[in-house]
Amino acid sequence: VLLGACFNMAPVTTLGADAHTTLMLHAYKHPTVAVNGVLLGSEVDGGVHITKAVPLFHGLTGLLPLLEVAMLQIDEYCAATNMTIVGYYHANERQSDGELGHVARKIGERLQSRFNPAVVVLVNNAMKPTADKLALTVYSLVGSVWTPTSAVKLEGAEQSLQALAKQLASGAQHALNDFDSHLDDAARPWLDQKLALV
């Protein structure tokens, strides 16, 4: 389903089912703290096609030295898998907070300098997603301002959301690892973890 289909001239951000499920599971796993991650994919017709979400942190999301270490490993992963970093996702600590904060904007700007048109996805963790209204807002950089875009498409929306509901019901979010988890226990995979997402 295409949200904001009347904006046909705007480049479309397409969110793959696996990427959507991963970032939502990450937010649901840590509902009382901020979470963030990096989005991988490619540019398609001037828009962004997001195929994978890589969970980074929960709690303290702006620790620059750890972010640098994680980004080096993600760059190596991208080189090995022929993928590109196309954006960043963030869920705020407070469910009532719908603002794109300083950390999210700054990381987005950094990614924009590497890949234009990088996007920032803000997860609305107080909302239940539907096929017509996803629980997220996609921002693109217009001039120097991060601006919400309506041209957002979730691939296989109905099936993807049904799969997400099943994952949550089975507790799959508790098996999801982020870079924080990997730092606590190096045996926990975070870049290429095998979850039955869809």
mmCIF file with all atom_site columns, C-alpha atoms in Angstrom:
data_model
loop_
_atom_site.group_PDB
_atom_site.id
_atom_site.type_symbol
_atom_site.label_atom_id
_atom_site.label_alt_id
_atom_site.label_comp_id
_atom_site.label_asym_id
_atom_site.label_entity_id
_atom_site.label_seq_id
_atom_site.pdbx_PDB_ins_code
_atom_site.Cartn_x
_atom_site.Cartn_y
_atom_site.Cartn_z
_atom_site.occupancy
_atom_site.B_iso_or_equiv
_atom_site.pdbx_formal_charge
_atom_site.auth_seq_id
_atom_site.auth_comp_id
_atom_site.auth_asym_id
_atom_site.auth_atom_id
_atom_site.pdbx_PDB_model_num
ATOM 1   C CA . VAL A 1 1   ? 0.000  0.000   0.000  1.00 0.00 ? 1   VAL A CA 1
ATOM 2   C CA . LEU A 1 2   ? 1.273  3.477   -0.852 1.00 0.00 ? 2   LEU A CA 1
ATOM 3   C CA . LEU A 1 3   ? 0.725  6.105   1.788  1.00 0.00 ? 3   LEU A CA 1
ATOM 4   C CA . GLY A 1 4   ? 0.190  9.539   0.302  1.00 0.00 ? 4   GLY A CA 1
ATOM 5   C CA . ALA A 1 5   ? -0.377 8.225   -3.201 1.00 0.00 ? 5   ALA A CA 1
ATOM 6   C CA . CYS A 1 6   ? -1.383 11.720  -4.311 1.00 0.00 ? 6   CYS A CA 1
ATOM 7   C CA . PHE A 1 7   ? 2.291  12.727  -4.003 1.00 0.00 ? 7   PHE A CA 1
ATOM 8   C CA . ASN A 1 8   ? 3.203  10.885  -7.203 1.00 0.00 ? 8   ASN A CA 1
ATOM 9   C CA . MET A 1 9   ? 6.025  13.307  -7.971 1.00 0.00 ? 9   MET A CA 1
ATOM 10  C CA . ALA A 1 10  ? 7.865  12.615  -4.699 1.00 0.00 ? 10  ALA A CA 1
ATOM 11  C CA . PRO A 1 11  ? 10.442 9.823   -4.660 1.00 0.00 ? 11  PRO A CA 1
ATOM 12  C CA . VAL A 1 12  ? 9.025  6.777   -2.890 1.00 0.00 ? 12  VAL A CA 1
ATOM 13  C CA . THR A 1 13  ? 10.596 5.152   0.135  1.00 0.00 ? 13  THR A CA 1
ATOM 14  C CA . THR A 1 14  ? 9.854  1.432   -0.050 1.00 0.00 ? 14  THR A CA 1
ATOM 15  C CA . LEU A 1 15  ? 10.226 -0.594  3.131  1.00 0.00 ? 15  LEU A CA 1
ATOM 16  C CA . GLY A 1 16  ? 10.824 -4.317  2.728  1.00 0.00 ? 16  GLY A CA 1
ATOM 17  C CA . ALA A 1 17  ? 8.951  -6.677  5.037  1.00 0.00 ? 17  ALA A CA 1
ATOM 18  C CA . ASP A 1 18  ? 12.089 -8.022  6.756  1.00 0.00 ? 18  ASP A CA 1
ATOM 19  C CA . ALA A 1 19  ? 13.421 -4.511  7.450  1.00 0.00 ? 19  ALA A CA 1
ATOM 20  C CA . HIS A 1 20  ? 10.065 -3.332  8.814  1.00 0.00 ? 20  HIS A CA 1
ATOM 21  C CA . THR A 1 21  ? 9.675  -6.385  11.049 1.00 0.00 ? 21  THR A CA 1
ATOM 22  C CA . THR A 1 22  ? 13.214 -6.070  12.419 1.00 0.00 ? 22  THR A CA 1
ATOM 23  C CA . LEU A 1 23  ? 12.979 -2.400  13.361 1.00 0.00 ? 23  LEU A CA 1
ATOM 24  C CA . MET A 1 24  ? 9.539  -2.888  14.919 1.00 0.00 ? 24  MET A CA 1
ATOM 25  C CA . LEU A 1 25  ? 10.727 -5.922  16.927 1.00 0.00 ? 25  LEU A CA 1
ATOM 26  C CA . HIS A 1 26  ? 13.675 -3.844  18.140 1.00 0.00 ? 26  HIS A CA 1
ATOM 27  C CA . ALA A 1 27  ? 11.336 -1.081  19.358 1.00 0.00 ? 27  ALA A CA 1
ATOM 28  C CA . TYR A 1 28  ? 8.958  -3.587  20.983 1.00 0.00 ? 28  TYR A CA 1
ATOM 29  C CA . LYS A 1 29  ? 11.812 -5.415  22.719 1.00 0.00 ? 29  LYS A CA 1
ATOM 30  C CA . HIS A 1 30  ? 12.883 -2.214  24.501 1.00 0.00 ? 30  HIS A CA 1
ATOM 31  C CA . PRO A 1 31  ? 9.630  -0.237  24.946 1.00 0.00 ? 31  PRO A CA 1
ATOM 32  C CA . THR A 1 32  ? 10.913 1.998   27.768 1.00 0.00 ? 32  THR A CA 1
ATOM 33  C CA . VAL A 1 33  ? 14.206 3.155   26.243 1.00 0.00 ? 33  VAL A CA 1
ATOM 34  C CA . ALA A 1 34  ? 15.298 4.698   22.956 1.00 0.00 ? 34  ALA A CA 1
ATOM 35  C CA . VAL A 1 35  ? 16.491 2.310   20.236 1.00 0.00 ? 35  VAL A CA 1
ATOM 36  C CA . ASN A 1 36  ? 18.203 2.911   16.926 1.00 0.00 ? 36  ASN A CA 1
ATOM 37  C CA . GLY A 1 37  ? 19.684 1.176   13.930 1.00 0.00 ? 37  GLY A CA 1
ATOM 38  C CA . VAL A 1 38  ? 20.908 1.492   10.369 1.00 0.00 ? 38  VAL A CA 1
ATOM 39  C CA . LEU A 1 39  ? 18.921 0.774   7.214  1.00 0.00 ? 39  LEU A CA 1
ATOM 40  C CA . LEU A 1 40  ? 20.448 -1.010  4.230  1.00 0.00 ? 40  LEU A CA 1
ATOM 41  C CA . GLY A 1 41  ? 19.185 -1.142  0.665  1.00 0.00 ? 41  GLY A CA 1
ATOM 42  C CA . SER A 1 42  ? 19.533 0.778   -2.583 1.00 0.00 ? 42  SER A CA 1
ATOM 43  C CA . GLU A 1 43  ? 18.350 3.788   -4.556 1.00 0.00 ? 43  GLU A CA 1
ATOM 44  C CA . VAL A 1 44  ? 15.478 3.072   -6.954 1.00 0.00 ? 44  VAL A CA 1
ATOM 45  C CA . ASP A 1 45  ? 14.052 5.759   -9.271 1.00 0.00 ? 45  ASP A CA 1
ATOM 46  C CA . GLY A 1 46  ? 15.328 8.549   -7.021 1.00 0.00 ? 46  GLY A CA 1
ATOM 47  C CA . GLY A 1 47  ? 13.781 6.953   -3.941 1.00 0.00 ? 47  GLY A CA 1
ATOM 48  C CA . VAL A 1 48  ? 15.074 4.537   -1.343 1.00 0.00 ? 48  VAL A CA 1
ATOM 49  C CA . HIS A 1 49  ? 14.366 0.801   -1.218 1.00 0.00 ? 49  HIS A CA 1
ATOM 50  C CA . ILE A 1 50  ? 15.096 -0.485  2.303  1.00 0.00 ? 50  ILE A CA 1
ATOM 51  C CA . THR A 1 51  ? 15.730 -4.228  2.441  1.00 0.00 ? 51  THR A CA 1
ATOM 52  C CA . LYS A 1 52  ? 17.413 -4.712  5.823  1.00 0.00 ? 52  LYS A CA 1
ATOM 53  C CA . ALA A 1 53  ? 17.436 -3.074  9.244  1.00 0.00 ? 53  ALA A CA 1
ATOM 54  C CA . VAL A 1 54  ? 20.500 -3.521  11.452 1.00 0.00 ? 54  VAL A CA 1
ATOM 55  C CA . PRO A 1 55  ? 19.725 -2.880  15.161 1.00 0.00 ? 55  PRO A CA 1
ATOM 56  C CA . LEU A 1 56  ? 22.411 -0.848  16.929 1.00 0.00 ? 56  LEU A CA 1
ATOM 57  C CA . PHE A 1 57  ? 21.643 0.376   20.439 1.00 0.00 ? 57  PHE A CA 1
ATOM 58  C CA . HIS A 1 58  ? 19.025 0.501   23.154 1.00 0.00 ? 58  HIS A CA 1
ATOM 59  C CA . GLY A 1 59  ? 19.188 3.028   25.961 1.00 0.00 ? 59  GLY A CA 1
ATOM 60  C CA . LEU A 1 60  ? 22.132 5.283   25.157 1.00 0.00 ? 60  LEU A CA 1
ATOM 61  C CA . THR A 1 61  ? 21.804 5.780   21.397 1.00 0.00 ? 61  THR A CA 1
ATOM 62  C CA . GLY A 1 62  ? 24.318 8.558   20.783 1.00 0.00 ? 62  GLY A CA 1
ATOM 63  C CA . LEU A 1 63  ? 27.618 7.079   21.964 1.00 0.00 ? 63  LEU A CA 1
ATOM 64  C CA . LEU A 1 64  ? 29.943 8.152   19.169 1.00 0.00 ? 64  LEU A CA 1
ATOM 65  C CA . PRO A 1 65  ? 32.914 5.789   19.815 1.00 0.00 ? 65  PRO A CA 1
ATOM 66  C CA . LEU A 1 66  ? 30.649 2.711   19.841 1.00 0.00 ? 66  LEU A CA 1
ATOM 67  C CA . LEU A 1 67  ? 28.757 4.000   16.813 1.00 0.00 ? 67  LEU A CA 1
ATOM 68  C CA . GLU A 1 68  ? 32.074 4.313   14.948 1.00 0.00 ? 68  GLU A CA 1
ATOM 69  C CA . VAL A 1 69  ? 32.974 0.704   15.764 1.00 0.00 ? 69  VAL A CA 1
ATOM 70  C CA . ALA A 1 70  ? 29.541 -0.518  14.672 1.00 0.00 ? 70  ALA A CA 1
ATOM 71  C CA . MET A 1 71  ? 29.667 1.485   11.436 1.00 0.00 ? 71  MET A CA 1
ATOM 72  C CA . LEU A 1 72  ? 33.049 0.002   10.511 1.00 0.00 ? 72  LEU A CA 1
ATOM 73  C CA . GLN A 1 73  ? 31.593 -3.493  10.857 1.00 0.00 ? 73  GLN A CA 1
ATOM 74  C CA . ILE A 1 74  ? 28.457 -2.514  8.914  1.00 0.00 ? 74  ILE A CA 1
ATOM 75  C CA . ASP A 1 75  ? 30.632 -1.072  6.115  1.00 0.00 ? 75  ASP A CA 1
ATOM 76  C CA . GLU A 1 76  ? 32.498 -4.392  5.903  1.00 0.00 ? 76  GLU A CA 1
ATOM 77  C CA . TYR A 1 77  ? 29.185 -6.288  5.868  1.00 0.00 ? 77  TYR A CA 1
ATOM 78  C CA . CYS A 1 78  ? 27.869 -4.037  3.087  1.00 0.00 ? 78  CYS A CA 1
ATOM 79  C CA . ALA A 1 79  ? 30.999 -4.565  1.000  1.00 0.00 ? 79  ALA A CA 1
ATOM 80  C CA . ALA A 1 80  ? 30.663 -8.335  1.380  1.00 0.00 ? 80  ALA A CA 1
ATOM 81  C CA . THR A 1 81  ? 26.925 -8.403  0.592  1.00 0.00 ? 81  THR A CA 1
ATOM 82  C CA . ASN A 1 82  ? 26.763 -5.656  -2.063 1.00 0.00 ? 82  ASN A CA 1
ATOM 83  C CA . MET A 1 83  ? 24.429 -3.524  0.051  1.00 0.00 ? 83  MET A CA 1
ATOM 84  C CA . THR A 1 84  ? 24.428 0.213   0.827  1.00 0.00 ? 84  THR A CA 1
ATOM 85  C CA . ILE A 1 85  ? 23.625 2.145   3.985  1.00 0.00 ? 85  ILE A CA 1
ATOM 86  C CA . VAL A 1 86  ? 20.511 4.102   2.946  1.00 0.00 ? 86  VAL A CA 1
ATOM 87  C CA . GLY A 1 87  ? 19.250 5.433   6.256  1.00 0.00 ? 87  GLY A CA 1
ATOM 88  C CA . TYR A 1 88  ? 18.786 5.339   9.982  1.00 0.00 ? 88  TYR A CA 1
ATOM 89  C CA . TYR A 1 89  ? 15.907 4.438   12.286 1.00 0.00 ? 89  TYR A CA 1
ATOM 90  C CA . HIS A 1 90  ? 15.144 5.667   15.782 1.00 0.00 ? 90  HIS A CA 1
ATOM 91  C CA . ALA A 1 91  ? 12.444 5.121   18.419 1.00 0.00 ? 91  ALA A CA 1
ATOM 92  C CA . ASN A 1 92  ? 12.263 7.643   21.249 1.00 0.00 ? 92  ASN A CA 1
ATOM 93  C CA . GLU A 1 93  ? 12.299 6.694   24.917 1.00 0.00 ? 93  GLU A CA 1
ATOM 94  C CA . ARG A 1 94  ? 8.889  8.173   25.725 1.00 0.00 ? 94  ARG A CA 1
ATOM 95  C CA . GLN A 1 95  ? 5.956  6.817   23.740 1.00 0.00 ? 95  GLN A CA 1
ATOM 96  C CA . SER A 1 96  ? 4.391  10.272  23.644 1.00 0.00 ? 96  SER A CA 1
ATOM 97  C CA . ASP A 1 97  ? 7.535  11.781  22.060 1.00 0.00 ? 97  ASP A CA 1
ATOM 98  C CA . GLY A 1 98  ? 7.024  12.162  18.316 1.00 0.00 ? 98  GLY A CA 1
ATOM 99  C CA . GLU A 1 99  ? 9.923  14.554  17.750 1.00 0.00 ? 99  GLU A CA 1
ATOM 100 C CA . LEU A 1 100 ? 12.908 13.746  15.559 1.00 0.00 ? 100 LEU A CA 1
ATOM 101 C CA . GLY A 1 101 ? 15.622 14.478  18.108 1.00 0.00 ? 101 GLY A CA 1
ATOM 102 C CA . HIS A 1 102 ? 19.121 15.891  17.816 1.00 0.00 ? 102 HIS A CA 1
ATOM 103 C CA . VAL A 1 103 ? 20.884 12.497  17.749 1.00 0.00 ? 103 VAL A CA 1
ATOM 104 C CA . ALA A 1 104 ? 18.640 11.170  14.974 1.00 0.00 ? 104 ALA A CA 1
ATOM 105 C CA . ARG A 1 105 ? 19.066 14.316  12.890 1.00 0.00 ? 105 ARG A CA 1
ATOM 106 C CA . LYS A 1 106 ? 22.854 14.361  13.285 1.00 0.00 ? 106 LYS A CA 1
ATOM 107 C CA . ILE A 1 107 ? 23.293 10.679  12.421 1.00 0.00 ? 107 ILE A CA 1
ATOM 108 C CA . GLY A 1 108 ? 20.951 11.169  9.465  1.00 0.00 ? 108 GLY A CA 1
ATOM 109 C CA . GLU A 1 109 ? 23.040 14.108  8.237  1.00 0.00 ? 109 GLU A CA 1
ATOM 110 C CA . ARG A 1 110 ? 26.175 12.036  8.513  1.00 0.00 ? 110 ARG A CA 1
ATOM 111 C CA . LEU A 1 111 ? 24.598 9.249   6.466  1.00 0.00 ? 111 LEU A CA 1
ATOM 112 C CA . GLN A 1 112 ? 23.272 11.799  3.958  1.00 0.00 ? 112 GLN A CA 1
ATOM 113 C CA . SER A 1 113 ? 26.858 12.854  3.266  1.00 0.00 ? 113 SER A CA 1
ATOM 114 C CA . ARG A 1 114 ? 27.603 9.221   2.352  1.00 0.00 ? 114 ARG A CA 1
ATOM 115 C CA . PHE A 1 115 ? 24.393 8.400   0.488  1.00 0.00 ? 115 PHE A CA 1
ATOM 116 C CA . ASN A 1 116 ? 22.000 10.912  -1.006 1.00 0.00 ? 116 ASN A CA 1
ATOM 117 C CA . PRO A 1 117 ? 18.959 10.471  -0.588 1.00 0.00 ? 117 PRO A CA 1
ATOM 118 C CA . ALA A 1 118 ? 19.390 8.833   2.853  1.00 0.00 ? 118 ALA A CA 1
ATOM 119 C CA . VAL A 1 119 ? 16.251 8.746   5.004  1.00 0.00 ? 119 VAL A CA 1
ATOM 120 C CA . VAL A 1 120 ? 15.541 8.768   8.726  1.00 0.00 ? 120 VAL A CA 1
ATOM 121 C CA . VAL A 1 121 ? 12.687 6.600   10.032 1.00 0.00 ? 121 VAL A CA 1
ATOM 122 C CA . LEU A 1 122 ? 11.131 7.594   13.349 1.00 0.00 ? 122 LEU A CA 1
ATOM 123 C CA . VAL A 1 123 ? 9.211  4.711   14.936 1.00 0.00 ? 123 VAL A CA 1
ATOM 124 C CA . ASN A 1 124 ? 5.971  5.642   16.682 1.00 0.00 ? 124 ASN A CA 1
ATOM 125 C CA . ASN A 1 125 ? 6.096  3.040   19.436 1.00 0.00 ? 125 ASN A CA 1
ATOM 126 C CA . ALA A 1 126 ? 2.772  4.180   20.917 1.00 0.00 ? 126 ALA A CA 1
ATOM 127 C CA . MET A 1 127 ? 0.852  3.204   17.802 1.00 0.00 ? 127 MET A CA 1
ATOM 128 C CA . LYS A 1 128 ? -0.265 -0.121  16.368 1.00 0.00 ? 128 LYS A CA 1
ATOM 129 C CA . PRO A 1 129 ? 0.577  -0.238  12.646 1.00 0.00 ? 129 PRO A CA 1
ATOM 130 C CA . THR A 1 130 ? -2.118 -0.900  10.044 1.00 0.00 ? 130 THR A CA 1
ATOM 131 C CA . ALA A 1 131 ? -1.905 -1.332  6.284  1.00 0.00 ? 131 ALA A CA 1
ATOM 132 C CA . ASP A 1 132 ? -3.163 2.240   5.850  1.00 0.00 ? 132 ASP A CA 1
ATOM 133 C CA . LYS A 1 133 ? -1.136 3.837   8.652  1.00 0.00 ? 133 LYS A CA 1
ATOM 134 C CA . LEU A 1 134 ? 2.301  2.521   9.535  1.00 0.00 ? 134 LEU A CA 1
ATOM 135 C CA . ALA A 1 135 ? 3.674  3.169   13.025 1.00 0.00 ? 135 ALA A CA 1
ATOM 136 C CA . LEU A 1 136 ? 6.512  5.263   11.653 1.00 0.00 ? 136 LEU A CA 1
ATOM 137 C CA . THR A 1 137 ? 7.347  8.512   9.929  1.00 0.00 ? 137 THR A CA 1
ATOM 138 C CA . VAL A 1 138 ? 9.938  8.698   7.156  1.00 0.00 ? 138 VAL A CA 1
ATOM 139 C CA . TYR A 1 139 ? 11.982 11.894  6.907  1.00 0.00 ? 139 TYR A CA 1
ATOM 140 C CA . SER A 1 140 ? 14.083 13.100  3.998  1.00 0.00 ? 140 SER A CA 1
ATOM 141 C CA . LEU A 1 141 ? 16.492 16.012  4.024  1.00 0.00 ? 141 LEU A CA 1
ATOM 142 C CA . VAL A 1 142 ? 15.066 19.011  2.154  1.00 0.00 ? 142 VAL A CA 1
ATOM 143 C CA . GLY A 1 143 ? 17.713 21.706  2.129  1.00 0.00 ? 143 GLY A CA 1
ATOM 144 C CA . SER A 1 144 ? 18.930 21.537  5.719  1.00 0.00 ? 144 SER A CA 1
ATOM 145 C CA . VAL A 1 145 ? 15.627 20.441  7.291  1.00 0.00 ? 145 VAL A CA 1
ATOM 146 C CA . TRP A 1 146 ? 14.464 16.864  7.920  1.00 0.00 ? 146 TRP A CA 1
ATOM 147 C CA . THR A 1 147 ? 10.952 16.822  6.458  1.00 0.00 ? 147 THR A CA 1
ATOM 148 C CA . PRO A 1 148 ? 8.293  14.083  6.745  1.00 0.00 ? 148 PRO A CA 1
ATOM 149 C CA . THR A 1 149 ? 7.408  12.405  3.463  1.00 0.00 ? 149 THR A CA 1
ATOM 150 C CA . SER A 1 150 ? 4.073  10.794  2.624  1.00 0.00 ? 150 SER A CA 1
ATOM 151 C CA . ALA A 1 151 ? 5.432  8.692   -0.237 1.00 0.00 ? 151 ALA A CA 1
ATOM 152 C CA . VAL A 1 152 ? 6.067  5.535   1.812  1.00 0.00 ? 152 VAL A CA 1
ATOM 153 C CA . LYS A 1 153 ? 5.273  1.973   0.780  1.00 0.00 ? 153 LYS A CA 1
ATOM 154 C CA . LEU A 1 154 ? 5.465  -1.231  2.839  1.00 0.00 ? 154 LEU A CA 1
ATOM 155 C CA . GLU A 1 155 ? 5.942  -4.232  0.567  1.00 0.00 ? 155 GLU A CA 1
ATOM 156 C CA . GLY A 1 156 ? 3.183  -6.803  1.030  1.00 0.00 ? 156 GLY A CA 1
ATOM 157 C CA . ALA A 1 157 ? 1.628  -4.623  3.743  1.00 0.00 ? 157 ALA A CA 1
ATOM 158 C CA . GLU A 1 158 ? -1.206 -6.916  4.892  1.00 0.00 ? 158 GLU A CA 1
ATOM 159 C CA . GLN A 1 159 ? 0.970  -10.036 5.001  1.00 0.00 ? 159 GLN A CA 1
ATOM 160 C CA . SER A 1 160 ? 3.877  -8.140  6.569  1.00 0.00 ? 160 SER A CA 1
ATOM 161 C CA . LEU A 1 161 ? 1.736  -6.782  9.392  1.00 0.00 ? 161 LEU A CA 1
ATOM 162 C CA . GLN A 1 162 ? 0.156  -10.185 10.001 1.00 0.00 ? 162 GLN A CA 1
ATOM 163 C CA . ALA A 1 163 ? 3.647  -11.694 10.187 1.00 0.00 ? 163 ALA A CA 1
ATOM 164 C CA . LEU A 1 164 ? 4.734  -8.987  12.637 1.00 0.00 ? 164 LEU A CA 1
ATOM 165 C CA . ALA A 1 165 ? 1.716  -9.710  14.857 1.00 0.00 ? 165 ALA A CA 1
ATOM 166 C CA . LYS A 1 166 ? 2.610  -13.417 14.868 1.00 0.00 ? 166 LYS A CA 1
ATOM 167 C CA . GLN A 1 167 ? 6.242  -12.634 15.709 1.00 0.00 ? 167 GLN A CA 1
ATOM 168 C CA . LEU A 1 168 ? 5.189  -10.462 18.646 1.00 0.00 ? 168 LEU A CA 1
ATOM 169 C CA . ALA A 1 169 ? 2.714  -13.083 19.873 1.00 0.00 ? 169 ALA A CA 1
ATOM 170 C CA . SER A 1 170 ? 5.476  -15.708 19.827 1.00 0.00 ? 170 SER A CA 1
ATOM 171 C CA . GLY A 1 171 ? 7.928  -13.413 21.670 1.00 0.00 ? 171 GLY A CA 1
ATOM 172 C CA . ALA A 1 172 ? 10.345 -13.177 18.724 1.00 0.00 ? 172 ALA A CA 1
ATOM 173 C CA . GLN A 1 173 ? 11.393 -9.693  19.827 1.00 0.00 ? 173 GLN A CA 1
ATOM 174 C CA . HIS A 1 174 ? 13.210 -11.222 22.802 1.00 0.00 ? 174 HIS A CA 1
ATOM 175 C CA . ALA A 1 175 ? 15.485 -13.192 20.444 1.00 0.00 ? 175 ALA A CA 1
ATOM 176 C CA . LEU A 1 176 ? 16.488 -10.099 18.468 1.00 0.00 ? 176 LEU A CA 1
ATOM 177 C CA . ASN A 1 177 ? 20.049 -8.887  19.088 1.00 0.00 ? 177 ASN A CA 1
ATOM 178 C CA . ASP A 1 178 ? 21.436 -5.421  18.571 1.00 0.00 ? 178 ASP A CA 1
ATOM 179 C CA . PHE A 1 179 ? 25.038 -4.212  18.682 1.00 0.00 ? 179 PHE A CA 1
ATOM 180 C CA . ASP A 1 180 ? 24.603 -3.544  22.411 1.00 0.00 ? 180 ASP A CA 1
ATOM 181 C CA . SER A 1 181 ? 23.696 -7.212  22.937 1.00 0.00 ? 181 SER A CA 1
ATOM 182 C CA . HIS A 1 182 ? 26.711 -8.267  20.894 1.00 0.00 ? 182 HIS A CA 1
ATOM 183 C CA . LEU A 1 183 ? 28.987 -6.136  23.082 1.00 0.00 ? 183 LEU A CA 1
ATOM 184 C CA . ASP A 1 184 ? 27.591 -7.904  26.160 1.00 0.00 ? 184 ASP A CA 1
ATOM 185 C CA . ASP A 1 185 ? 28.075 -11.336 24.582 1.00 0.00 ? 185 ASP A CA 1
ATOM 186 C CA . ALA A 1 186 ? 30.123 -11.638 21.380 1.00 0.00 ? 186 ALA A CA 1
ATOM 187 C CA . ALA A 1 187 ? 28.426 -14.958 20.602 1.00 0.00 ? 187 ALA A CA 1
ATOM 188 C CA . ARG A 1 188 ? 25.188 -13.103 19.858 1.00 0.00 ? 188 ARG A CA 1
ATOM 189 C CA . PRO A 1 189 ? 24.945 -12.345 16.127 1.00 0.00 ? 189 PRO A CA 1
ATOM 190 C CA . TRP A 1 190 ? 23.699 -8.876  15.243 1.00 0.00 ? 190 TRP A CA 1
ATOM 191 C CA . LEU A 1 191 ? 24.628 -8.157  11.628 1.00 0.00 ? 191 LEU A CA 1
ATOM 192 C CA . ASP A 1 192 ? 23.279 -11.272 9.974  1.00 0.00 ? 192 ASP A CA 1
ATOM 193 C CA . GLN A 1 193 ? 21.061 -12.887 12.592 1.00 0.00 ? 193 GLN A CA 1
ATOM 194 C CA . LYS A 1 194 ? 18.693 -15.554 11.386 1.00 0.00 ? 194 LYS A CA 1
ATOM 195 C CA . LEU A 1 195 ? 15.210 -14.765 12.611 1.00 0.00 ? 195 LEU A CA 1
ATOM 196 C CA . ALA A 1 196 ? 12.157 -16.225 10.901 1.00 0.00 ? 196 ALA A CA 1
ATOM 197 C CA . LEU A 1 197 ? 10.840 -12.753 10.175 1.00 0.00 ? 197 LEU A CA 1
ATOM 198 C CA . VAL A 1 198 ? 8.293  -13.280 7.430  1.00 0.00 ? 198 VAL A CA 1
#
